[in-house]
Every structure is written in C-alpha cells, then in structure tokens.
Tab-separated table of C-alpha atoms in Angstrom:
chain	number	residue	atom	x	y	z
A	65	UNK	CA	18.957	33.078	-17.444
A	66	UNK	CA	19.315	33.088	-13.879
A	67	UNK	CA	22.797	33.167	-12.137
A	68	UNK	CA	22.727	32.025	-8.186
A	69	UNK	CA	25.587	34.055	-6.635
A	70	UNK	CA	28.040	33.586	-3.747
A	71	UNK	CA	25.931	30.630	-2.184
A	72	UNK	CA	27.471	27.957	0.232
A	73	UNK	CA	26.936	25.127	-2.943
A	74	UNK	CA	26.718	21.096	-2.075
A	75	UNK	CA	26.610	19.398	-5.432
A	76	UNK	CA	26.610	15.983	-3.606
A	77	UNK	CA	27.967	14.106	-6.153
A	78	UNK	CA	31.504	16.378	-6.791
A	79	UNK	CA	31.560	18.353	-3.086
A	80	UNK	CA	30.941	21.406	-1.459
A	81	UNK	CA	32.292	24.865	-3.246
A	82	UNK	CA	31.879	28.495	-2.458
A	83	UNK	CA	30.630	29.906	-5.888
A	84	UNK	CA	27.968	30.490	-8.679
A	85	UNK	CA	25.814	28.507	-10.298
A	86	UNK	CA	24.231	29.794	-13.948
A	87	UNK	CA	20.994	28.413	-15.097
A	88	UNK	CA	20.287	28.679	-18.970
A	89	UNK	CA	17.244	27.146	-20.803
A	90	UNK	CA	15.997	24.822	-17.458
A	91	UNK	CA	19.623	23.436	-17.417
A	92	UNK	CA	22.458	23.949	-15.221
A	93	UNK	CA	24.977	25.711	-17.145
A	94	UNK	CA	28.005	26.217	-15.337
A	95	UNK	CA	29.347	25.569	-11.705
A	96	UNK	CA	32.220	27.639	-10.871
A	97	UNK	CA	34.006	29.802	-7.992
A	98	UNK	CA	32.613	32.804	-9.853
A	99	UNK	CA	30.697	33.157	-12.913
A	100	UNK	CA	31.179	36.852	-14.967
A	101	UNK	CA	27.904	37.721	-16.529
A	102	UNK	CA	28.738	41.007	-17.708
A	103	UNK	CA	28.528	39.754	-21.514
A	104	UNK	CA	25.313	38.488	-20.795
A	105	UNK	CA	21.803	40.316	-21.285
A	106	UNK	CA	18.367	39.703	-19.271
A	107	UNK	CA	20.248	37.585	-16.309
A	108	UNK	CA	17.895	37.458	-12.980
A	109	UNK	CA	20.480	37.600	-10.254
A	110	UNK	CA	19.673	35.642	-6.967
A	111	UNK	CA	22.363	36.818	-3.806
A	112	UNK	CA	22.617	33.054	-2.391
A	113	UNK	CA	25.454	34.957	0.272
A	114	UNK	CA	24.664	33.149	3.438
A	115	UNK	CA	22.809	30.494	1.864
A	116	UNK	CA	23.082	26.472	1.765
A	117	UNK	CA	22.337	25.210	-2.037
A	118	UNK	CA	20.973	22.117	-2.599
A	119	UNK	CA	19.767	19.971	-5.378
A	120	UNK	CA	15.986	19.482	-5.441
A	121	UNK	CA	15.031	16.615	-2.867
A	122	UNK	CA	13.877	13.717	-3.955
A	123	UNK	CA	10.912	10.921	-2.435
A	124	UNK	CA	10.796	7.966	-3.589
A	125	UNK	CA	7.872	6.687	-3.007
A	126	UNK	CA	4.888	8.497	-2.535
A	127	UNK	CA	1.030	9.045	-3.587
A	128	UNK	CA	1.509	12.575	-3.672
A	129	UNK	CA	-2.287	13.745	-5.879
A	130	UNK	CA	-3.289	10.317	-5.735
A	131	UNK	CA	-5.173	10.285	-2.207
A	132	UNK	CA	-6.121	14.264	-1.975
A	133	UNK	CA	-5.849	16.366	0.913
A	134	UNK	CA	-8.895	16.548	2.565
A	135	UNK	CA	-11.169	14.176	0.619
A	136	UNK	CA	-12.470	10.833	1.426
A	137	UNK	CA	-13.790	8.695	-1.696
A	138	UNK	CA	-13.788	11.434	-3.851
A	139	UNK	CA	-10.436	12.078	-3.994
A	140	UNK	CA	-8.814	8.545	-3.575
A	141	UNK	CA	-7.389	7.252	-6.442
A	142	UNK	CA	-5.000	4.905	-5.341
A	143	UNK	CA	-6.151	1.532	-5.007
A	144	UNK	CA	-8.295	-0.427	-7.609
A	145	UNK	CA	-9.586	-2.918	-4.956
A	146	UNK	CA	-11.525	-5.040	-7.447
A	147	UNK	CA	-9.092	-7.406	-8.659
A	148	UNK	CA	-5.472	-8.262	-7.032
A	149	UNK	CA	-3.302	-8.152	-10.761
A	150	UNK	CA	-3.681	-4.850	-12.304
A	151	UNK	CA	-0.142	-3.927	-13.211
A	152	UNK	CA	-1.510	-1.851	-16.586
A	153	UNK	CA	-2.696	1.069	-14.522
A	154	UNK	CA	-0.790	4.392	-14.538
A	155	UNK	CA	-0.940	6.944	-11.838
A	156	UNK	CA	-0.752	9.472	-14.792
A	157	UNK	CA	-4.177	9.015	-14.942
A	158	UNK	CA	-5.371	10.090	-11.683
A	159	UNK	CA	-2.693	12.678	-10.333
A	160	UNK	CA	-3.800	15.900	-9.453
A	161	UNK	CA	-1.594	18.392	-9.570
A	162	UNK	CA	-4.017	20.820	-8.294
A	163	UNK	CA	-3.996	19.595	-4.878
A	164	UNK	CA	-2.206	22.057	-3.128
A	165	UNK	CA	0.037	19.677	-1.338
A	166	UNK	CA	1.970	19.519	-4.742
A	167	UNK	CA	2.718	23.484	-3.647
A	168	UNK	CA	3.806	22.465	0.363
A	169	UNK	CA	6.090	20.249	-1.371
A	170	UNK	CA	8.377	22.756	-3.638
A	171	UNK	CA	7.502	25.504	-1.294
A	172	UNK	CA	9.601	22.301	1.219
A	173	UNK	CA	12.643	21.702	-1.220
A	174	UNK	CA	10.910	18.667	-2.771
A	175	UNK	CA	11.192	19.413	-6.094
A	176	UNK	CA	10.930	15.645	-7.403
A	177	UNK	CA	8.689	12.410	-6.804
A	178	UNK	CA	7.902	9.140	-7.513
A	179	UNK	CA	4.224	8.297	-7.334
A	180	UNK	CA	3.109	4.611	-6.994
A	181	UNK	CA	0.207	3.060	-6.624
A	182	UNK	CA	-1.333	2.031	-3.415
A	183	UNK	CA	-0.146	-1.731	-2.134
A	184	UNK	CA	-4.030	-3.082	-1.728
A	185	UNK	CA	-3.544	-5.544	-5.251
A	186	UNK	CA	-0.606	-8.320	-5.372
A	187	UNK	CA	0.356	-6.114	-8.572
A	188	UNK	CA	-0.975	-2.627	-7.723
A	189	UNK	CA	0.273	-1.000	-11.645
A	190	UNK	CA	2.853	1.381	-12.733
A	191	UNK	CA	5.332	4.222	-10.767
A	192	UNK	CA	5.736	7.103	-12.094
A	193	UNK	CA	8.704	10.081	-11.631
A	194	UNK	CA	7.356	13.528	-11.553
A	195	UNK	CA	8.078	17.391	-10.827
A	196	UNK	CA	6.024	19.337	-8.064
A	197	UNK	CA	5.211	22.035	-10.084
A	198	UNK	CA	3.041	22.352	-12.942
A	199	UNK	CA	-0.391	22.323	-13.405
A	200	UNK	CA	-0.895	19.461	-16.256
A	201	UNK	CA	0.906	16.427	-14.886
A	202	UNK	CA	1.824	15.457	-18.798
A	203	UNK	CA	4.243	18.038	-18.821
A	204	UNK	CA	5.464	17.100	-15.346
A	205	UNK	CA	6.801	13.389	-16.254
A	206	UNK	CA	10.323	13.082	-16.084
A	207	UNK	CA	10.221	9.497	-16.786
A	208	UNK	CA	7.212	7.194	-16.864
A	209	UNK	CA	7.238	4.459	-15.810
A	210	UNK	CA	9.833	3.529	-13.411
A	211	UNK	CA	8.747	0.340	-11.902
A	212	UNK	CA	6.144	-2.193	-11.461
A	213	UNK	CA	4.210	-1.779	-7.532
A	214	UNK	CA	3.964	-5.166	-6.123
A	215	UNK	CA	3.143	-5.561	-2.418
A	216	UNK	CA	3.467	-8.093	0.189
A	217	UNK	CA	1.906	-8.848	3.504
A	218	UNK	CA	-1.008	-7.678	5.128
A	219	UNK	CA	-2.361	-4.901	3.114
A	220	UNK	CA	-3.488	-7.553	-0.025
A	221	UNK	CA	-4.491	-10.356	2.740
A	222	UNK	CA	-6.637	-8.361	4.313
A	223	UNK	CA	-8.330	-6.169	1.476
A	224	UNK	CA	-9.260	-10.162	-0.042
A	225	UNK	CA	-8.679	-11.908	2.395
A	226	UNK	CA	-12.272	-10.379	4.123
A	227	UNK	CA	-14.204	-11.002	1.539
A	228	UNK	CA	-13.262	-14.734	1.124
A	229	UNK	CA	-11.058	-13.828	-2.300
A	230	UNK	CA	-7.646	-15.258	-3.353
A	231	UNK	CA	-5.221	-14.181	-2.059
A	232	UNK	CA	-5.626	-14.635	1.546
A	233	UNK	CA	-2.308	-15.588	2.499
A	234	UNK	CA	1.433	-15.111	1.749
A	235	UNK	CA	1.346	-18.599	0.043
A	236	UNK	CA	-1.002	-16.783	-2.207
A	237	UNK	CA	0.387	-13.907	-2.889
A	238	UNK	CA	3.841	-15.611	-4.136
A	239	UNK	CA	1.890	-17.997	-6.055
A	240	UNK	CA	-0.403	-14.909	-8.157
A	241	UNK	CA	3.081	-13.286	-8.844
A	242	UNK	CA	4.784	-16.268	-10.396
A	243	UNK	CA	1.494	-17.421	-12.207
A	244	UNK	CA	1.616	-13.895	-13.929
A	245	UNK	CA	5.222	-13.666	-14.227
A	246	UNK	CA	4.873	-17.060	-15.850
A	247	UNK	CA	1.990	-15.805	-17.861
A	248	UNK	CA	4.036	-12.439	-19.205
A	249	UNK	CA	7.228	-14.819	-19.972
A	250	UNK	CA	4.847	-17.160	-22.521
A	251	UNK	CA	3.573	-13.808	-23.603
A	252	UNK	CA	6.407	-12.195	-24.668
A	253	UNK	CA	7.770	-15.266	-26.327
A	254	UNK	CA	4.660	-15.857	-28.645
A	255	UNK	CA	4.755	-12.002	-29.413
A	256	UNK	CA	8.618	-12.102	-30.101
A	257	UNK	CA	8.064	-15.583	-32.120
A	258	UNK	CA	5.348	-13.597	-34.236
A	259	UNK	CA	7.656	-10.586	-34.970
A	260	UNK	CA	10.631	-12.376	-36.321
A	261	UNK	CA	8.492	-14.973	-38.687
A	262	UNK	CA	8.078	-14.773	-41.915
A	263	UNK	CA	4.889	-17.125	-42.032
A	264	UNK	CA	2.010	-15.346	-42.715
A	265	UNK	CA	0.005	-17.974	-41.340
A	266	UNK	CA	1.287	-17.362	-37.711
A	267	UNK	CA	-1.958	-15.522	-35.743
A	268	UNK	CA	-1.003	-12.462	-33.796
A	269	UNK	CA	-1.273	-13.441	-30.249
A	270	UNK	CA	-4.132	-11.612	-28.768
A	271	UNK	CA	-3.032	-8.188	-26.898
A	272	UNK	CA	-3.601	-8.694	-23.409
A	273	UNK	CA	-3.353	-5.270	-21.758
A	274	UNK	CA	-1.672	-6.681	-17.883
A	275	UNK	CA	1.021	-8.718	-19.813
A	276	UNK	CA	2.051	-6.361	-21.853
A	277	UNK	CA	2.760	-3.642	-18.970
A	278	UNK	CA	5.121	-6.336	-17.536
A	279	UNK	CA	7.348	-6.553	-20.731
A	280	UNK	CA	9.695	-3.839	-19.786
A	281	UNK	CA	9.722	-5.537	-16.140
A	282	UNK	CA	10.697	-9.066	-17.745
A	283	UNK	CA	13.394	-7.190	-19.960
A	284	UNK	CA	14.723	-5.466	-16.852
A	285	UNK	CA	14.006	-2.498	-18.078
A	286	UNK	CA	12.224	-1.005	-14.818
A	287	UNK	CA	12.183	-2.893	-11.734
A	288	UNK	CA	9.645	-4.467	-9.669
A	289	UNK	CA	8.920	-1.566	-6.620
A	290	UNK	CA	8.562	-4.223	-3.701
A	291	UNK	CA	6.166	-3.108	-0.769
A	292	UNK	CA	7.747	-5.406	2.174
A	293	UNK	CA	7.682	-4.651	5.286
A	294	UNK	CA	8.244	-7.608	7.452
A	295	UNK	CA	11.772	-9.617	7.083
A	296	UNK	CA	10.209	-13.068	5.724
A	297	UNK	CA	8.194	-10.525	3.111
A	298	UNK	CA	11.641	-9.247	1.964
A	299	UNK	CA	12.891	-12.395	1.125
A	300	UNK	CA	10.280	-13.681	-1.005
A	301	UNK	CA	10.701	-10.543	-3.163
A	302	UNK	CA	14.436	-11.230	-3.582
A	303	UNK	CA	13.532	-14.974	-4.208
A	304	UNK	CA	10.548	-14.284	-6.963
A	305	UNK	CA	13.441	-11.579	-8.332
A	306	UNK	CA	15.749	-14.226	-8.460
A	307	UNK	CA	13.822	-17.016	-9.984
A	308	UNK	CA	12.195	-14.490	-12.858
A	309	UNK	CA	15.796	-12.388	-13.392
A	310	UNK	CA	13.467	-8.965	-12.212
A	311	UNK	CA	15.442	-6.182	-11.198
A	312	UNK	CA	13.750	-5.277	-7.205
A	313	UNK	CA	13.794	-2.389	-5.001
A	314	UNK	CA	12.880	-3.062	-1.356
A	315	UNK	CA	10.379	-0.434	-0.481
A	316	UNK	CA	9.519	0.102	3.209
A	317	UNK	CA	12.390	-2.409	4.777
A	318	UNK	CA	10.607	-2.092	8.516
A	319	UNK	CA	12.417	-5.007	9.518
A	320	UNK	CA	15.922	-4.526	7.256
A	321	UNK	CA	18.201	-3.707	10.190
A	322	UNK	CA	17.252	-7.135	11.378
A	323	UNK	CA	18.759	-8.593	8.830
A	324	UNK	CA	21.844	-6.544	7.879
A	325	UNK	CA	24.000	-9.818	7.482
A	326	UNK	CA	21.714	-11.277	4.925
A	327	UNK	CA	21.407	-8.275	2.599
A	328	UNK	CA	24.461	-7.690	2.495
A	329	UNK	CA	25.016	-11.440	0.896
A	330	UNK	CA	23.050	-9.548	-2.203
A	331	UNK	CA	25.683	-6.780	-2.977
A	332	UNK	CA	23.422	-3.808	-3.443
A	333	UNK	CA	21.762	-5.877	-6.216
A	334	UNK	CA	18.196	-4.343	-4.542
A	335	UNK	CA	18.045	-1.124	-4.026
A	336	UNK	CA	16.341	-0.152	-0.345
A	337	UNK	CA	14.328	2.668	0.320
A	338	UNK	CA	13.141	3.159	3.889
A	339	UNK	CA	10.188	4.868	5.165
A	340	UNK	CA	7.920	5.973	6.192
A	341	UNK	CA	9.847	5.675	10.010
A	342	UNK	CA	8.134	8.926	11.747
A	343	UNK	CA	4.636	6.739	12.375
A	344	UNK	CA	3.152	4.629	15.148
A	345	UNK	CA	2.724	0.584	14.247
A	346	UNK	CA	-0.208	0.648	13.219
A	347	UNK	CA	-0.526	-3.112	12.273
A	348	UNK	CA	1.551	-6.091	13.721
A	349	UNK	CA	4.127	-5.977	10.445
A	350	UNK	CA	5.225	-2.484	11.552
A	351	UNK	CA	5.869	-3.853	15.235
A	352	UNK	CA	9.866	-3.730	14.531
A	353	UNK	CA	9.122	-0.165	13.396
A	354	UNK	CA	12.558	1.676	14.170
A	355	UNK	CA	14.070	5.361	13.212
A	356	UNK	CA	17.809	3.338	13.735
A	357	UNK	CA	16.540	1.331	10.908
A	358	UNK	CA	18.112	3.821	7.919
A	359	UNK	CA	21.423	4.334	9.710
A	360	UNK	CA	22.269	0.891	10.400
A	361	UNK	CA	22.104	-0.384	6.939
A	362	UNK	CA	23.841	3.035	5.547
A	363	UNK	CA	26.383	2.229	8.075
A	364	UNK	CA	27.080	-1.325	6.903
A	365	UNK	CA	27.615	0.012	3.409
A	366	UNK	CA	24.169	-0.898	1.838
A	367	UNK	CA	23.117	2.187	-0.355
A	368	UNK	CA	19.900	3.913	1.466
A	369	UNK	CA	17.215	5.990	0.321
A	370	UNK	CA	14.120	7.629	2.116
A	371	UNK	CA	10.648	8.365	2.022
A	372	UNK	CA	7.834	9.835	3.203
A	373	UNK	CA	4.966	7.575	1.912
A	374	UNK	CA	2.747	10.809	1.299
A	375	UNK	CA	0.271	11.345	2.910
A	376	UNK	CA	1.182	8.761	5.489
A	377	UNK	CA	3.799	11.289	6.544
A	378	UNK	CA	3.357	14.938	4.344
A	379	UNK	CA	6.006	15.081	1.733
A	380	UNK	CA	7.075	18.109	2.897
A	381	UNK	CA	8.387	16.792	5.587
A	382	UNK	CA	11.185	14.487	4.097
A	383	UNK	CA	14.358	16.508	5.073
A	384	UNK	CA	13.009	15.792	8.603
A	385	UNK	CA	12.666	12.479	8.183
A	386	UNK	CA	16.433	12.663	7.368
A	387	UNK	CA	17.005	14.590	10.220
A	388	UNK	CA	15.695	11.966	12.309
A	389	UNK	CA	17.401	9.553	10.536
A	390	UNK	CA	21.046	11.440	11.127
A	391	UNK	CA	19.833	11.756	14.888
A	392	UNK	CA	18.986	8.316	15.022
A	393	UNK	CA	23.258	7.032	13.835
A	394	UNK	CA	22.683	7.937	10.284
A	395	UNK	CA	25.715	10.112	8.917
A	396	UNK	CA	24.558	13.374	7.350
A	397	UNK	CA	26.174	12.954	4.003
A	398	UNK	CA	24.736	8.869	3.638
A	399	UNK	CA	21.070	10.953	4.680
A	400	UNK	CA	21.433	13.435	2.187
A	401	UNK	CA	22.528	11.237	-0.415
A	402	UNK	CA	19.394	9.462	0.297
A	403	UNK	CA	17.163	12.169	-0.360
A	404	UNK	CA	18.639	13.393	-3.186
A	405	UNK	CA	21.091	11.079	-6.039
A	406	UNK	CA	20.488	7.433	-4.101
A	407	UNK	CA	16.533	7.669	-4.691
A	408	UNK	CA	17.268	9.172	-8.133
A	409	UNK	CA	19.781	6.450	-9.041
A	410	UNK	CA	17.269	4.091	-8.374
A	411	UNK	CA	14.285	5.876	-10.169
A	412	UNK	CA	16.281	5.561	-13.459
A	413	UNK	CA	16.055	9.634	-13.511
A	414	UNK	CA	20.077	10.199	-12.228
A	415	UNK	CA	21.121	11.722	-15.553
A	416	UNK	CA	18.922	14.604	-14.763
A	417	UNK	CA	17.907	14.738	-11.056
A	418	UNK	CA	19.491	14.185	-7.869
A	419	UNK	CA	22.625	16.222	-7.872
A	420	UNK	CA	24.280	19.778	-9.422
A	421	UNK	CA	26.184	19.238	-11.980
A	422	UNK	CA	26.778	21.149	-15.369
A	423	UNK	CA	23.922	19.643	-17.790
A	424	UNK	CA	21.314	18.381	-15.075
A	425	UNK	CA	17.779	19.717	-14.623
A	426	UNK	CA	18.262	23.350	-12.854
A	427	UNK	CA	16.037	21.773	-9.639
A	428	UNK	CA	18.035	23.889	-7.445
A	429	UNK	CA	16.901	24.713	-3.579
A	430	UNK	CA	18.498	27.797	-1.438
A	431	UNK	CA	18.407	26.678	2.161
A	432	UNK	CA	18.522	29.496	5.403
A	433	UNK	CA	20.184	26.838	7.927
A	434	UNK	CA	20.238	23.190	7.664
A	435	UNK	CA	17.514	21.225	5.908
A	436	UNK	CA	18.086	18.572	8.638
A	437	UNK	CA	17.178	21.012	11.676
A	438	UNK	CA	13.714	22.255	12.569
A	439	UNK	CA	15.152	25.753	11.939
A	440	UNK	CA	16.158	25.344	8.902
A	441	UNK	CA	13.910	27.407	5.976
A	442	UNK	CA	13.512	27.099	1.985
A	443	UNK	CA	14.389	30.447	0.809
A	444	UNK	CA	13.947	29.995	-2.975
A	445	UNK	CA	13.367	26.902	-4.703
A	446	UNK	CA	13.895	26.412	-8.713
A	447	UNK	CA	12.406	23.514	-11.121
A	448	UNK	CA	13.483	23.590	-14.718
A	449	UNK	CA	15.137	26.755	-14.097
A	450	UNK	CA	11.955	28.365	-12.969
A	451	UNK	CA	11.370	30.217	-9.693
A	452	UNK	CA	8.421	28.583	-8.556
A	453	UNK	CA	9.043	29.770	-4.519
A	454	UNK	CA	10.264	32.634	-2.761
A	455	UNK	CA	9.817	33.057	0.991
C-alpha cells in the first residue's frame, strides 16, 4: 500500500481538497482530509506537503512506439502504404515499449495513451489505449480497441495519389469509405442471418478479415477516430457518420474555430480532440493552423480534448501544449479537463482513467508547481499503484 500524504489534491471530476490519498492493490482506495494508517502494516508513505496531485495525463492520439525515436525505416511501423482499406491492423502488434520515449512520457506525468495508426490509408486500422510503463505492451492495454483510424485530406491523396492509385481525391476518399461501410453492413447481415437460422443448408459467409474489424464500428461500439484537418474534411466525416449511424471523433480540428456555429448545431454528438497546435504548416490544410483554436471551441461549450500527435510534438510535452492552450483564451480547468477525463471519456477508458476517485486506476502524478508553466516539475509519478518515477 502506498498512502500520498498532505498533498494539494485536484480530483477534477469532484474538486480540489487538502488531504490523503491511499493506494491499495493498483486502485485508489480512499480520498479523504486525512487517512489514519496506524492499523495498517507495510504502508510506503509519500510526504505530497507542498505538492500539486494530479491524475495521470492523458493523449489522445498519438504513435507513441509506433515511429521510434531515432530510426528511419527500421523503426516505422505506422503506415501500411500498400493498400488504402486496412482497418484489421492493430498497433498492438508493432508497439515498442522499449523505446525510451515510453520512459520521457511517465517520467512527464503522461501516464496514459491512445496509439493510432498513421493517416496514409482511407482506413488506416485499429486505436488502441495503453499505459507508459511496462515492458510487454499485452499487459499495458487498458482497452483495445477504441476506434477505427480513418483519415481525410491530403495525407491519403498524396501517398496514392503519386503513384496514379485510387484514391486521388476527396471524391475518392468518401466514396472508398461508404463502399466499405456498405460492404461491412451486407456483411454483418449475412453473418447475423447465418447465426439465428436453423437451416443447415445456409453456407457460412466467408470470414473476411477488414469487415469483420468494422463490426464493433457498425454496432457503435467504438467510434470512427476521424483525421480532418481542413473544415470541408470535417464535414464529410460528420456526413459519412450520419448516413452509416457511426459514432465520430474529430481528430486534429485545424480549422474547428472556423466553424464554431456549425458544430455546435451537432450537440457534442462528436467528440473533438485538437492537436497537434505547437507546429509550423507544413502543408496547405494546416494553413489555418491556430493555438486560439482549443479555447474558442471550449469557450463556446463544445467539450475539448488535446494532443500531442507523438512524435510530431514529444508526448512529454502535452501539459505544455495545455499551457499554450490556457495562454492562448483557454480556461485552465476546460485545459486540464482536456488532458485528463475529456480524452478519457472519449477513449471509452473513463471508468478507470482520467480522474481520482475512490475505485479508479491509482495513475496518480505529484506536481512541484504548475503542470501548465515551464517551471513546473514531475516529482513522483504512479501507474497501477506503482512508483515508476521519482525525481
């Protein structure tokens, strides 16, 4: 057990308290003003007096151990450019957990991530929620998948587009998703039709691995994780959602704060995470690239969550990007909401990330300072009840 005394404790979800916090068997055990231990054997006591504690931060959206520090080819996992449709692939398979930017990002106060595929294919394959630490990423899942990748845009026009392969426009691009989405419908129907008969002369439809991985999408079970930067992009998401009943998060939303008035007509039905915002436009969809961008659609009351993009910007560095984001007209609770129970919310993962409260995974991270000012230092940070960092 591990109790975390006298610390300055934001539990985001249920306020701030001066108090304890007692960790038993990776859980959080009890939140209270104090916490007597003295019927209690082999407790590690941590003096949090001073301190700022902090659920875990959370990215969502990242390719944290998918493109390694420091390699080229070798290490670059990401993006199966040989066919636009490959929705059946699982980052799970190509995570390494021994890149050592997995340790910058605990040793950071990231303590959670979700890991997606890169946006070269139309349907890029699976997300997938993870812990920083660990060293065999099956025992790092905490939920797998989450979503679907799709992207829009330039990235899959210009990695087929060049080589005189569909699709080379955003005609194209819509047109692949419905084809498939129509494909997976007629799919699922022939496999439910085969299930509930009682003819034994009904064939089996054969397993087709792509349509299968969009089942759970079709049953809105996960949602499609929309790469979109640009504001016309954005809207053919919501409209392919629409026409398929998909649950949709809007990942990237360069251009959302030109179009505050329209996503609002959606009533938080699609979740946006921003990022990443601390880059240069580095292609023409990017050219409404703004750090305001967060703030103004937190300020009209759309829920907001940020990311990093790792290794576009270093995952490490996501309490800075909510820093910016806060200096930029974002209010500091809507930014730390968005790195902590917004992105976990919309990961699916809420019940056991994303805030401190009695039950929840004991990702717990001891701040010197503020996370949102260059000053500001991890101290200690806890996964599953485990010290895993001490400065």
């Amino acid at each position: 057990m591990i109790l975390i005394k006298n610390g300055n404790i934001n539990t985001v979800t249920n306020g701030e308290i001066k108090g304890d916090i007692l960790i038993k068997n990776k859980k959080i055990e009890k939140i209270a003003d104090s916490i007597d231990t003295t019927c209690l054997e082999d407790v590690e006591v941590i003096d949090a007096e001073g301190l700022n504690v902090f659920p875990g931060f959370i990215d969502a959206h990242t390719h944290l151990g998918l493109w390694e520090d420091g390699l080229g080819f070798e290490g670059a996992d990401g993006n199966e450019e040989t066919d636009p449709i490959t929705p059946n692939l699982n980052p799970i398979d190509a995570i390494n957990p021994m890149d050592h930017t997995f340790k910058e990002a605990y040793e950071g106060g990231i303590t959670s991530v979700c890991v997606t595929p890169g946006s070269a294919n139309v349907m890029g394959g699976q997300c997938i929620a993870i812990k920083t630490f660990g060293k065999r990423i099956d025992k790092m899942v905490i939920k797998n998948p989450v979503a679907v990748k799709i992207a829009f845009g330039e990235n899959p026009k210009s990695c087929y587009g060049q080589d005189e392969k569909s699709p080379q426009t955003r005609m194209a691009i819509a047109a692949t998703l419905r084809e498939n989405f129509r494909k997976a419908q007629d799919y699922l129907e022939e496999m439910s039709f085969y299930s509930e008969a009682d003819d034994n002369d009904i064939d089996k439809p054969e397993y087709d691995m792509k349509l299968e991985s969009l089942i759970p999408v079709l049953r809105r079970r996960i949602p499609l994780k929309a790469h979109a930067h640009r504001a016309d992009d954005i809207f053919t998401a919501i409209r392919i959602a629409k026409e398929f009943d998909l649950k949709l998060t809007i990942d990237h939303c360069t251009e959302g704060h030109l179009i505050v008035d329209e996503l609002l007509e959606e009533n938080g039905e699609y979740p946006i995470i921003v990022g990443p915002s601390l880059t240069d436009r580095s292609k023409p969809e990017l050219r409404n690239l703004s750090l305001e961008t967060a703030g103004i659609l937190s300020n009209a009351g759309i829920e907001v969550s940020l990311m990093t993009d790792h290794p576009v910007i270093p995952v490490q560095h996501l309490p800075m990007c909510a820093g910016m984001a806060i200096k930029n007209g974002m209010k500091e609770d809507a930014a730390l909401r968005a790195i902590t129970i917004n992105p976990a919310k919309t990961l699916g993962i809420d019940k056991k990330v994303g805030s401190l409260e009695e039950g929840k995974d004991a990702d717990i991270v001891l701040w010197e300072g503020s996370p949102f000012d260059l000053g500001g230092k991890v101290m200690c940070t806890i996964i599953d009840g485990k010290v895993v960092y001490k400065r």
